[in-house]
CSV table of C-alpha atoms in Angstrom, one decimal:
chain,number,residue,atom,x,y,z
A,1,MET,CA,-113.2,-142.2,187.9
A,2,VAL,CA,-110.4,-143.4,185.6
A,3,ARG,CA,-111.5,-146.6,183.7
A,4,LYS,CA,-109.2,-149.0,181.8
A,5,SER,CA,-110.0,-149.9,178.4
A,6,GLU,CA,-111.8,-153.1,177.9
A,7,GLY,CA,-112.1,-153.1,174.2
A,8,SER,CA,-110.0,-155.4,172.0
A,9,ALA,CA,-109.9,-152.7,169.3
A,10,ALA,CA,-107.7,-150.4,171.6
A,11,PRO,CA,-103.8,-150.7,170.8
A,12,LEU,CA,-102.2,-153.5,173.2
A,13,ALA,CA,-100.4,-150.5,175.0
A,14,VAL,CA,-103.6,-149.0,175.8
A,15,ARG,CA,-105.2,-152.4,177.2
A,16,ARG,CA,-101.9,-153.0,179.1
A,17,ARG,CA,-102.1,-149.8,181.1
A,18,PRO,CA,-101.4,-150.5,184.9
A,19,GLU,CA,-104.0,-150.1,187.3
A,20,ARG,CA,-102.7,-150.2,190.7
A,21,PRO,CA,-99.5,-148.6,192.2
A,22,ASP,CA,-97.8,-152.0,192.1
A,23,ASP,CA,-98.4,-152.6,188.7
A,24,VAL,CA,-96.1,-149.7,187.7
A,25,ILE,CA,-93.0,-151.2,186.1
A,26,GLY,CA,-89.5,-149.1,186.0
A,27,GLN,CA,-89.4,-145.4,187.3
A,28,GLU,CA,-88.3,-146.9,190.7
A,29,LYS,CA,-86.2,-143.5,191.3
A,30,ILE,CA,-89.6,-141.5,191.6
A,31,TRP,CA,-92.2,-144.3,192.1
A,32,GLY,CA,-92.4,-147.1,194.8
A,33,PRO,CA,-93.5,-147.4,198.4
A,34,ASP,CA,-90.7,-145.3,199.8
A,35,SER,CA,-90.6,-142.6,197.2
A,36,PRO,CA,-91.7,-139.0,198.1
A,37,LEU,CA,-94.2,-138.9,195.0
A,38,TRP,CA,-96.2,-142.1,196.2
A,39,ALA,CA,-96.1,-140.9,200.1
A,40,LEU,CA,-97.6,-137.4,198.7
A,41,VAL,CA,-100.2,-139.6,196.6
A,42,LYS,CA,-101.0,-141.8,199.5
A,43,ALA,CA,-101.6,-139.1,201.8
A,44,ASP,CA,-103.5,-137.2,199.1
A,45,ARG,CA,-101.4,-134.0,199.8
A,46,PHE,CA,-100.3,-132.9,196.2
A,47,THR,CA,-101.9,-130.3,194.4
A,48,SER,CA,-100.1,-130.0,191.3
A,49,LEU,CA,-97.6,-132.2,189.5
A,50,LEU,CA,-95.7,-132.4,186.3
A,51,LEU,CA,-94.4,-135.7,184.7
A,52,TRP,CA,-91.7,-134.8,182.3
A,53,GLY,CA,-90.0,-137.6,180.3
A,54,PRO,CA,-89.8,-139.5,177.0
A,55,PRO,CA,-92.4,-140.8,175.1
A,56,GLY,CA,-93.6,-144.3,176.1
A,57,THR,CA,-92.1,-144.1,179.6
A,58,GLY,CA,-95.2,-144.5,181.4
A,59,LYS,CA,-96.4,-140.6,182.2
A,60,THR,CA,-99.9,-141.0,181.3
A,61,SER,CA,-100.3,-144.5,183.1
A,62,LEU,CA,-98.8,-143.3,186.3
A,63,ALA,CA,-100.9,-140.4,186.2
A,64,GLN,CA,-104.0,-142.7,185.8
A,65,VAL,CA,-102.6,-144.8,188.7
A,66,ILE,CA,-102.2,-141.7,190.8
A,67,ALA,CA,-105.8,-140.7,190.0
A,68,ARG,CA,-107.2,-144.1,191.0
A,69,ALA,CA,-105.2,-143.9,194.1
A,70,SER,CA,-106.7,-140.3,194.8
A,71,GLU,CA,-110.4,-141.7,194.9
A,72,ARG,CA,-111.7,-138.6,193.0
A,73,ASP,CA,-113.3,-137.9,189.9
A,74,VAL,CA,-110.8,-137.1,187.0
A,75,ALA,CA,-110.9,-135.4,183.7
A,76,LEU,CA,-108.4,-136.8,181.2
A,77,MET,CA,-107.5,-134.0,178.9
A,78,SER,CA,-104.9,-133.5,176.0
A,79,ALA,CA,-103.5,-130.0,174.9
A,80,VAL,CA,-104.0,-131.6,171.2
A,81,GLN,CA,-107.8,-131.8,171.3
A,82,HIS,CA,-108.8,-129.4,174.4
A,83,GLY,CA,-108.4,-125.5,174.8
A,84,VAL,CA,-109.6,-122.7,177.0
A,85,LYS,CA,-113.2,-123.6,176.6
A,86,GLU,CA,-112.7,-127.1,178.0
A,87,ILE,CA,-110.3,-126.4,180.8
A,88,ARG,CA,-112.6,-123.6,182.1
A,89,ALA,CA,-115.7,-126.3,181.9
A,90,GLN,CA,-113.3,-128.7,183.9
A,91,ILE,CA,-112.6,-126.0,186.3
A,92,SER,CA,-116.4,-125.2,187.1
A,93,ARG,CA,-117.2,-128.8,187.3
A,94,SER,CA,-114.5,-129.1,190.2
A,95,GLU,CA,-116.2,-126.0,191.8
A,96,GLY,CA,-119.4,-127.8,191.6
A,97,LEU,CA,-117.8,-130.9,193.2
A,98,LEU,CA,-116.5,-128.8,196.1
A,99,ALA,CA,-119.8,-127.1,196.6
A,100,ILE,CA,-121.6,-130.3,197.6
A,101,GLY,CA,-118.6,-131.3,199.6
A,102,ASP,CA,-117.0,-133.9,197.4
A,103,LYS,CA,-113.2,-133.9,196.6
A,104,ALA,CA,-112.0,-131.6,194.2
A,105,LEU,CA,-112.0,-132.6,190.3
A,106,LEU,CA,-108.3,-134.0,189.1
A,107,ILE,CA,-107.5,-132.6,185.8
A,108,PHE,CA,-104.8,-134.7,183.8
A,109,MET,CA,-103.4,-132.6,181.0
A,110,ASP,CA,-101.2,-134.7,178.4
A,111,GLU,CA,-98.7,-132.7,176.6
A,112,ILE,CA,-99.2,-129.6,178.5
A,113,HIS,CA,-96.4,-128.2,176.5
A,114,ARG,CA,-98.8,-127.7,173.6
A,115,LEU,CA,-100.9,-125.1,175.5
A,116,ASN,CA,-99.7,-121.6,175.0
A,117,LYS,CA,-98.9,-119.2,177.7
A,118,ALA,CA,-102.8,-117.7,177.7
A,119,GLN,CA,-104.0,-121.4,177.9
A,120,GLN,CA,-102.0,-122.4,180.8
A,121,ASP,CA,-102.6,-119.2,182.7
A,122,ILE,CA,-106.2,-120.3,182.7
A,123,LEU,CA,-105.0,-122.8,185.3
A,124,LEU,CA,-103.4,-120.6,187.6
A,125,PRO,CA,-106.3,-119.1,189.8
A,126,ALA,CA,-107.7,-122.7,190.4
A,127,LEU,CA,-104.0,-124.2,191.3
A,128,GLU,CA,-103.8,-121.0,193.6
A,129,ALA,CA,-106.9,-121.4,195.5
A,130,GLY,CA,-106.8,-125.4,195.4
A,131,THR,CA,-110.1,-125.7,193.4
A,132,ILE,CA,-108.4,-128.2,191.5
A,133,LYS,CA,-106.0,-131.1,191.5
A,134,PHE,CA,-103.7,-130.9,188.6
A,135,ILE,CA,-101.1,-133.6,187.0
A,136,GLY,CA,-99.5,-132.5,183.5
A,137,ALA,CA,-97.4,-134.6,181.3
A,138,THR,CA,-94.8,-133.3,178.7
A,139,THR,CA,-92.0,-134.7,176.6
A,140,GLU,CA,-90.4,-131.2,176.4
A,141,ASN,CA,-88.3,-129.6,179.1
A,142,PRO,CA,-90.8,-127.6,181.2
A,143,SER,CA,-88.3,-125.0,181.9
A,144,PHE,CA,-88.6,-123.9,178.5
A,145,THR,CA,-92.5,-125.1,177.9
A,146,VAL,CA,-94.3,-124.5,181.1
A,147,ASN,CA,-95.0,-121.1,182.6
A,148,ASN,CA,-92.9,-119.8,185.4
A,149,ALA,CA,-96.1,-119.4,187.5
A,150,ILE,CA,-97.2,-122.6,186.7
A,151,LEU,CA,-93.9,-124.5,187.5
A,152,SER,CA,-93.5,-122.4,190.8
A,153,ARG,CA,-96.8,-124.3,192.1
A,154,THR,CA,-96.0,-127.7,190.8
A,155,LEU,CA,-93.7,-130.6,191.9
A,156,VAL,CA,-91.9,-131.7,188.7
A,157,PHE,CA,-90.9,-135.4,188.4
A,158,LYS,CA,-88.7,-136.7,185.6
A,159,LEU,CA,-89.2,-140.0,183.9
A,160,GLU,CA,-86.5,-141.8,182.3
A,161,SER,CA,-86.6,-144.2,179.3
A,162,LEU,CA,-87.2,-147.7,180.5
A,163,ALA,CA,-84.4,-150.2,180.9
A,164,VAL,CA,-84.2,-153.4,178.6
A,165,LYS,CA,-85.1,-155.6,181.9
A,166,ASP,CA,-88.4,-153.5,182.6
A,167,LEU,CA,-89.4,-153.5,179.1
A,168,GLU,CA,-88.6,-157.3,178.9
A,169,ARG,CA,-91.1,-157.9,182.2
A,170,ILE,CA,-93.4,-155.4,180.2
A,171,LEU,CA,-93.8,-158.0,177.2
A,172,VAL,CA,-93.9,-160.9,179.4
A,173,GLY,CA,-96.7,-159.5,181.3
A,174,ALA,CA,-98.4,-158.7,178.0
A,175,LEU,CA,-98.2,-162.3,176.8
A,176,GLN,CA,-99.2,-163.7,180.1
A,177,GLY,CA,-102.4,-161.1,180.8
A,178,ALA,CA,-105.9,-162.6,180.1
A,179,ASP,CA,-107.0,-158.9,179.3
A,180,SER,CA,-104.3,-158.6,176.4
A,181,ASN,CA,-106.4,-160.6,173.9
A,182,LEU,CA,-103.5,-161.6,172.0
A,183,PRO,CA,-103.6,-165.1,169.7
A,184,ARG,CA,-102.1,-167.7,171.9
A,185,THR,CA,-98.6,-168.4,170.7
A,186,ASP,CA,-95.2,-169.0,171.7
A,187,VAL,CA,-92.7,-166.1,171.8
A,188,GLY,CA,-89.2,-167.0,172.4
A,189,THR,CA,-86.8,-165.1,174.8
A,190,ASP,CA,-84.9,-164.1,172.0
A,191,VAL,CA,-87.7,-162.2,170.2
A,192,ILE,CA,-88.5,-160.5,173.7
A,193,GLN,CA,-85.0,-159.5,174.0
A,194,ALA,CA,-84.9,-158.0,170.6
A,195,ILE,CA,-88.0,-156.1,170.9
A,196,ALA,CA,-87.2,-154.8,174.2
A,197,LYS,CA,-83.8,-153.4,172.8
A,198,ALA,CA,-85.1,-152.4,169.6
A,199,ALA,CA,-87.8,-150.1,171.6
A,200,ASP,CA,-85.1,-148.1,173.0
A,201,GLY,CA,-86.8,-147.2,176.3
A,202,ASP,CA,-90.2,-146.9,175.0
A,203,ALA,CA,-92.9,-149.2,176.3
A,204,ARG,CA,-95.7,-147.9,174.0
A,205,ARG,CA,-93.2,-149.1,170.8
A,206,ALA,CA,-92.5,-152.3,172.5
A,207,LEU,CA,-96.0,-153.3,173.0
A,208,ASN,CA,-97.2,-152.0,169.6
A,209,LEU,CA,-94.1,-154.3,167.9
A,210,LEU,CA,-95.1,-157.3,170.0
A,211,GLU,CA,-98.7,-156.9,169.1
A,212,ALA,CA,-97.8,-156.4,165.3
A,213,VAL,CA,-95.6,-159.3,165.2
A,214,ILE,CA,-98.1,-161.9,166.7
A,215,CYS,CA,-101.0,-160.7,164.8
A,216,ALA,CA,-99.1,-160.9,161.5
A,217,ALA,CA,-97.9,-164.2,161.7
A,218,PRO,CA,-99.9,-167.1,159.6
A,219,LYS,CA,-102.0,-168.9,162.0
A,220,ASP,CA,-100.1,-172.3,161.2
A,221,GLN,CA,-97.0,-170.8,162.9
A,222,GLY,CA,-95.7,-172.4,165.5
A,223,ALA,CA,-93.7,-170.0,167.2
A,224,ILE,CA,-92.7,-166.3,166.7
A,225,THR,CA,-89.0,-166.0,165.6
A,226,ILE,CA,-86.3,-163.4,165.2
A,227,GLU,CA,-87.1,-163.8,161.5
A,228,SER,CA,-91.0,-163.0,162.1
A,229,LEU,CA,-89.9,-159.9,163.9
A,230,ALA,CA,-87.6,-158.9,161.0
A,231,ALA,CA,-90.3,-159.5,158.5
A,232,VAL,CA,-92.6,-157.2,160.6
A,233,ALA,CA,-90.1,-154.5,161.0
A,234,PRO,CA,-87.5,-155.0,158.2
A,235,THR,CA,-85.9,-151.5,159.0
A,236,LEU,CA,-84.8,-152.9,162.2
A,237,ASN,CA,-81.3,-154.5,162.2
A,238,ILE,CA,-82.1,-157.3,164.7
A,239,ARG,CA,-78.4,-158.5,164.9
A,240,TYR,CA,-77.2,-155.1,166.2
A,241,ASP,CA,-80.1,-154.5,168.6
A,242,ARG,CA,-79.8,-157.9,170.2
A,243,ASP,CA,-76.2,-157.9,170.9
A,244,ALA,CA,-75.4,-155.2,173.8
A,245,ASP,CA,-71.8,-155.5,173.2
A,246,SER,CA,-72.2,-154.2,169.4
A,247,HIS,CA,-74.0,-151.1,170.5
A,248,TYR,CA,-70.6,-150.1,172.6
A,249,ASP,CA,-68.1,-151.9,170.3
A,250,LEU,CA,-69.3,-149.7,167.3
A,251,VAL,CA,-69.6,-146.2,169.3
A,252,SER,CA,-66.1,-147.0,170.6
A,253,ALA,CA,-64.6,-147.8,167.4
A,254,MET,CA,-66.2,-144.5,165.9
A,255,ILE,CA,-64.5,-142.3,168.7
A,256,LYS,CA,-61.1,-143.8,168.7
A,257,SER,CA,-61.2,-143.5,165.0
A,258,ILE,CA,-61.9,-139.7,165.5
A,259,ARG,CA,-59.2,-139.5,168.1
A,260,ALA,CA,-56.7,-141.1,165.7
A,261,SER,CA,-57.6,-138.7,163.0
A,262,GLN,CA,-59.3,-141.4,160.8
A,263,PRO,CA,-62.4,-139.7,159.1
A,264,ASP,CA,-63.0,-142.6,157.0
A,265,ALA,CA,-63.1,-145.2,159.6
A,266,ALA,CA,-65.2,-142.7,161.7
A,267,VAL,CA,-68.1,-142.6,159.0
A,268,TYR,CA,-67.9,-146.1,158.4
A,269,TYR,CA,-68.4,-147.2,162.1
A,270,MET,CA,-71.0,-144.3,162.3
A,271,ALA,CA,-72.9,-145.9,159.2
A,272,ARG,CA,-72.9,-149.4,160.8
A,273,MET,CA,-74.9,-147.6,163.9
A,274,LEU,CA,-77.4,-145.8,161.6
A,275,ALA,CA,-77.9,-148.8,159.6
A,276,GLY,CA,-78.4,-150.8,162.8
A,277,GLY,CA,-81.2,-148.6,164.0
A,278,GLU,CA,-79.0,-146.5,166.6
A,279,ASP,CA,-80.9,-143.4,168.1
A,280,PRO,CA,-78.9,-140.5,166.0
A,281,MET,CA,-79.0,-138.4,169.2
A,282,PHE,CA,-77.0,-140.9,170.8
A,283,ILE,CA,-74.2,-140.5,168.1
A,284,ALA,CA,-74.7,-136.8,168.3
A,285,ARG,CA,-74.2,-136.7,172.1
A,286,ARG,CA,-71.1,-139.0,171.8
A,287,LEU,CA,-69.5,-136.4,169.1
A,288,VAL,CA,-70.1,-133.5,171.6
A,289,ILE,CA,-68.1,-135.5,174.0
A,290,ALA,CA,-65.3,-136.2,171.8
A,291,ALA,CA,-65.3,-132.5,170.7
A,292,SER,CA,-64.2,-131.8,174.4
A,293,GLU,CA,-62.1,-134.7,175.4
A,294,ASP,CA,-60.1,-135.5,172.1
A,295,ILE,CA,-60.1,-132.3,170.2
A,296,GLY,CA,-60.3,-129.8,173.2
A,297,ASN,CA,-58.6,-126.5,172.9
A,298,ALA,CA,-56.4,-127.4,169.8
A,299,ASN,CA,-59.8,-126.4,168.0
A,300,PRO,CA,-62.2,-124.8,170.0
A,301,THR,CA,-64.6,-124.5,167.1
A,302,ALA,CA,-65.1,-128.3,167.4
A,303,GLN,CA,-67.3,-128.1,170.3
A,304,LEU,CA,-69.4,-125.5,168.7
A,305,LEU,CA,-69.8,-127.6,165.6
A,306,ALA,CA,-70.4,-130.7,167.5
A,307,VAL,CA,-73.3,-129.0,169.7
A,308,SER,CA,-74.7,-127.4,166.6
A,309,CYS,CA,-75.0,-130.7,164.9
A,310,MET,CA,-76.9,-132.2,168.1
A,311,GLN,CA,-79.5,-129.4,168.0
A,312,ALA,CA,-79.8,-130.0,163.9
A,313,VAL,CA,-80.1,-133.6,164.5
A,314,HIS,CA,-82.8,-133.1,167.3
A,315,ALA,CA,-84.8,-130.6,165.0
A,316,ILE,CA,-84.6,-132.6,161.9
A,317,GLY,CA,-84.4,-136.1,162.4
A,318,MET,CA,-83.6,-139.1,160.1
A,319,PRO,CA,-82.7,-139.6,157.5
A,320,GLU,CA,-81.2,-136.1,157.1
A,321,ALA,CA,-79.5,-136.2,160.3
A,322,ARG,CA,-77.0,-138.5,158.9
A,323,ILE,CA,-75.4,-135.6,156.9
A,324,MET,CA,-74.7,-133.5,159.8
A,325,LEU,CA,-73.6,-136.1,161.8
A,326,ALA,CA,-70.9,-137.1,159.1
A,327,GLN,CA,-69.9,-133.6,158.8
A,328,ALA,CA,-69.4,-133.3,162.7
A,329,ALA,CA,-67.6,-136.5,162.9
A,330,THR,CA,-65.2,-135.7,159.5
A,331,TYR,CA,-64.4,-132.3,161.1
A,332,LEU,CA,-63.7,-133.6,164.7
A,333,ALA,CA,-61.4,-136.4,162.9
A,334,ALA,CA,-59.3,-133.9,160.6
A,335,SER,CA,-59.0,-131.5,163.4
A,336,PRO,CA,-55.9,-131.2,165.5
A,337,LYS,CA,-56.1,-133.0,168.8
A,338,SER,CA,-55.7,-132.3,172.7
A,339,ASN,CA,-56.8,-134.0,175.7
A,340,LYS,CA,-55.1,-131.5,178.0
A,341,ALA,CA,-58.8,-130.2,179.4
A,342,TYR,CA,-60.0,-133.5,180.0
A,343,VAL,CA,-56.5,-134.5,181.7
A,344,ALA,CA,-56.7,-131.6,183.8
A,345,ILE,CA,-60.2,-131.9,185.2
A,346,ASN,CA,-59.4,-135.5,186.0
A,347,GLN,CA,-56.3,-134.6,188.0
A,348,ALA,CA,-57.9,-131.7,189.8
A,349,LEU,CA,-60.8,-134.2,190.8
A,350,VAL,CA,-58.3,-136.7,192.3
A,351,ASP,CA,-56.8,-133.9,194.5
A,352,VAL,CA,-60.1,-132.6,195.3
A,353,GLU,CA,-60.9,-136.4,196.3
A,354,ALA,CA,-57.8,-136.9,198.2
A,355,THR,CA,-57.6,-133.3,200.2
A,356,GLY,CA,-61.4,-132.3,200.7
A,357,ALA,CA,-62.2,-128.8,201.0
A,358,LEU,CA,-59.1,-126.9,201.2
A,359,GLU,CA,-59.3,-123.3,202.6
A,360,ILE,CA,-59.5,-120.6,199.6
A,361,PRO,CA,-56.9,-117.9,199.8
A,362,MET,CA,-58.8,-114.8,201.4
A,363,HIS,CA,-57.8,-112.6,198.4
A,364,LEU,CA,-60.2,-114.6,196.3
A,365,ARG,CA,-63.1,-114.6,198.7
A,366,ASN,CA,-66.4,-112.6,197.9
A,367,ALA,CA,-66.5,-109.6,200.3
A,368,PRO,CA,-69.8,-107.9,199.8
A,369,THR,CA,-70.1,-106.5,203.4
A,370,LYS,CA,-67.7,-104.3,205.6
A,371,LEU,CA,-67.5,-106.8,208.4
A,372,MET,CA,-66.3,-109.6,205.8
A,373,ARG,CA,-63.6,-106.9,204.5
A,374,GLU,CA,-62.6,-106.3,208.3
A,375,PHE,CA,-62.0,-110.4,208.6
A,376,GLY,CA,-59.6,-110.2,205.5
A,377,TYR,CA,-62.4,-111.3,202.7
A,378,GLY,CA,-61.1,-109.8,199.5
A,379,VAL,CA,-58.1,-108.3,200.8
A,380,GLY,CA,-55.0,-108.1,198.5
A,381,TYR,CA,-57.0,-109.0,195.6
A,382,VAL,CA,-55.6,-107.4,192.3
A,383,TYR,CA,-58.2,-106.8,189.3
A,384,ALA,CA,-56.2,-108.4,186.5
A,385,HIS,CA,-57.3,-105.7,183.9
A,386,ASP,CA,-55.9,-103.1,185.8
A,387,ASP,CA,-52.4,-104.8,186.5
A,388,PRO,CA,-52.1,-107.7,184.8
A,389,SER,CA,-48.5,-108.3,186.1
A,390,GLY,CA,-49.6,-107.8,189.7
A,391,ALA,CA,-52.7,-110.3,189.3
A,392,GLN,CA,-50.1,-112.8,188.0
A,393,ARG,CA,-47.8,-112.5,191.2
A,394,LEU,CA,-50.9,-113.5,193.5
A,395,GLY,CA,-51.4,-117.4,194.6
A,396,TYR,CA,-55.0,-118.9,193.1
A,397,LEU,CA,-54.6,-122.4,194.5
A,398,PRO,CA,-55.1,-123.4,198.1
A,399,ARG,CA,-51.9,-123.2,199.8
A,400,GLU,CA,-51.4,-127.1,200.1
A,401,LEU,CA,-51.7,-127.2,196.2
A,402,ALA,CA,-49.8,-124.2,195.2
A,403,HIS,CA,-47.2,-126.3,193.4
A,404,LYS,CA,-49.9,-128.0,191.2
A,405,SER,CA,-50.3,-127.6,187.5
A,406,TYR,CA,-53.5,-129.3,186.1
A,407,TYR,CA,-53.6,-127.4,182.6
A,408,GLU,CA,-50.6,-128.1,180.5
A,409,PRO,CA,-50.9,-127.0,176.7
A,410,ILE,CA,-49.5,-128.4,174.2
A,411,ASN,CA,-48.3,-127.1,170.5
A,412,SER,CA,-51.2,-128.1,168.5
A,413,GLY,CA,-53.5,-126.0,166.7
A,414,VAL,CA,-55.0,-123.2,168.5
A,415,GLU,CA,-53.8,-124.5,172.1
A,416,ALA,CA,-50.4,-123.7,170.9
A,417,GLN,CA,-51.6,-120.0,170.9
A,418,LEU,CA,-53.1,-120.6,174.3
A,419,LYS,CA,-49.9,-122.1,175.7
A,420,ALA,CA,-47.9,-119.1,174.1
A,421,ASN,CA,-50.2,-116.6,175.9
A,422,LEU,CA,-50.1,-118.4,179.4
A,423,GLU,CA,-46.1,-118.3,179.1
A,424,ARG,CA,-46.3,-114.4,178.3
A,425,MET,CA,-48.5,-113.8,181.4
A,426,LYS,CA,-46.5,-115.9,183.7
A,427,ALA,CA,-43.1,-114.2,182.6
A,428,ALA,CA,-44.8,-110.6,183.2
A,429,GLY,CA,-45.7,-111.9,186.5
A,430,ARG,CA,-41.9,-112.7,187.4
A,431,PRO,CA,-39.9,-110.0,189.5
A,432,ALA,CA,-37.6,-108.0,187.0
A,433,THR,CA,-34.2,-109.4,187.2
A,434,LYS,CA,-31.6,-107.1,188.9
A,435,THR,CA,-28.5,-106.0,186.7
């Protein structure tokens, strides 16, 4: 069975792992009395689970809670430390338990994405035969890092970064818990809030920071203050992290500067965010959005550059990521602007909401069978590559919306060329004028 670490030498994040289902804080979307996952665990009806989420979101803790609830022997493994030999040994152990009428062993594999294909394949026969129960944990997208054969036999649950309010509850619980083994001291609400915001959704980071600031404080210090926190973690801009409005004000200022073609202001507000400890991936994602919303088809290359920037930031990290972010922001700010794609989809969504599922014109419908063609599906369709003019004369919107025009390109950058091309195509589809 899984046992909670009793040693005070273990990090606070380990000492405060939840033991019971009700101890789990956050992840309400997947864990709770009415959740499908809890129902499966309570009924002991799962074979293989995969917990996917960012660091510090409770994957290992939730797996250990599930293990206790299942009331069976558990093997805690890590792909960093264990390979084929150890996996086979645990499968054999489970076979031995089943042979004497006991429950199958539950294998928990942390960082399963670090197992290569051959190592993952070792699990397949045991999963297929029900020889083991299995829980895997990963920070990487399992679609790319876990074998399809494993995925097809596994229920995947995605854990989200913890909300600030959840981190505050975890920190307060650690201060009040008898098993925390923390020196008795007064930690103000402002410090709790600052740590929770600085932790960026990571409970492990929050608890480690709390433990560090308490243990580093002089014994004669009356209370832990924001200054105490800043002394332990000088790279954190506490003022920025404490002020939730600042988070949104700065990113808003950066985006609006890009929209107004002000590269100097854009990089200034970006620098403010980076100096304040903002996640560079948050900034990169906002640049990708701006590339489509504000630059759009006036310069389609902006979207490619923004996505490339986001991938580079993810791969390289800080401090070098600041260079990619600055390049993307200045390029977006200096690019011609168009929000016409953004306007088009918003107007179309308004009409969809107002009119519901209108009938698709028959000539546009898929007609894979003779019977469907007999009912008029696909009849009258003109293949645009063979007859561009004829294709233009067809109607493409539902009859009730035939008069609508959602995308109205402007004479800006590349979009001017798109506008001219659309006008040529429309002209080609008009009937010839009689003379």
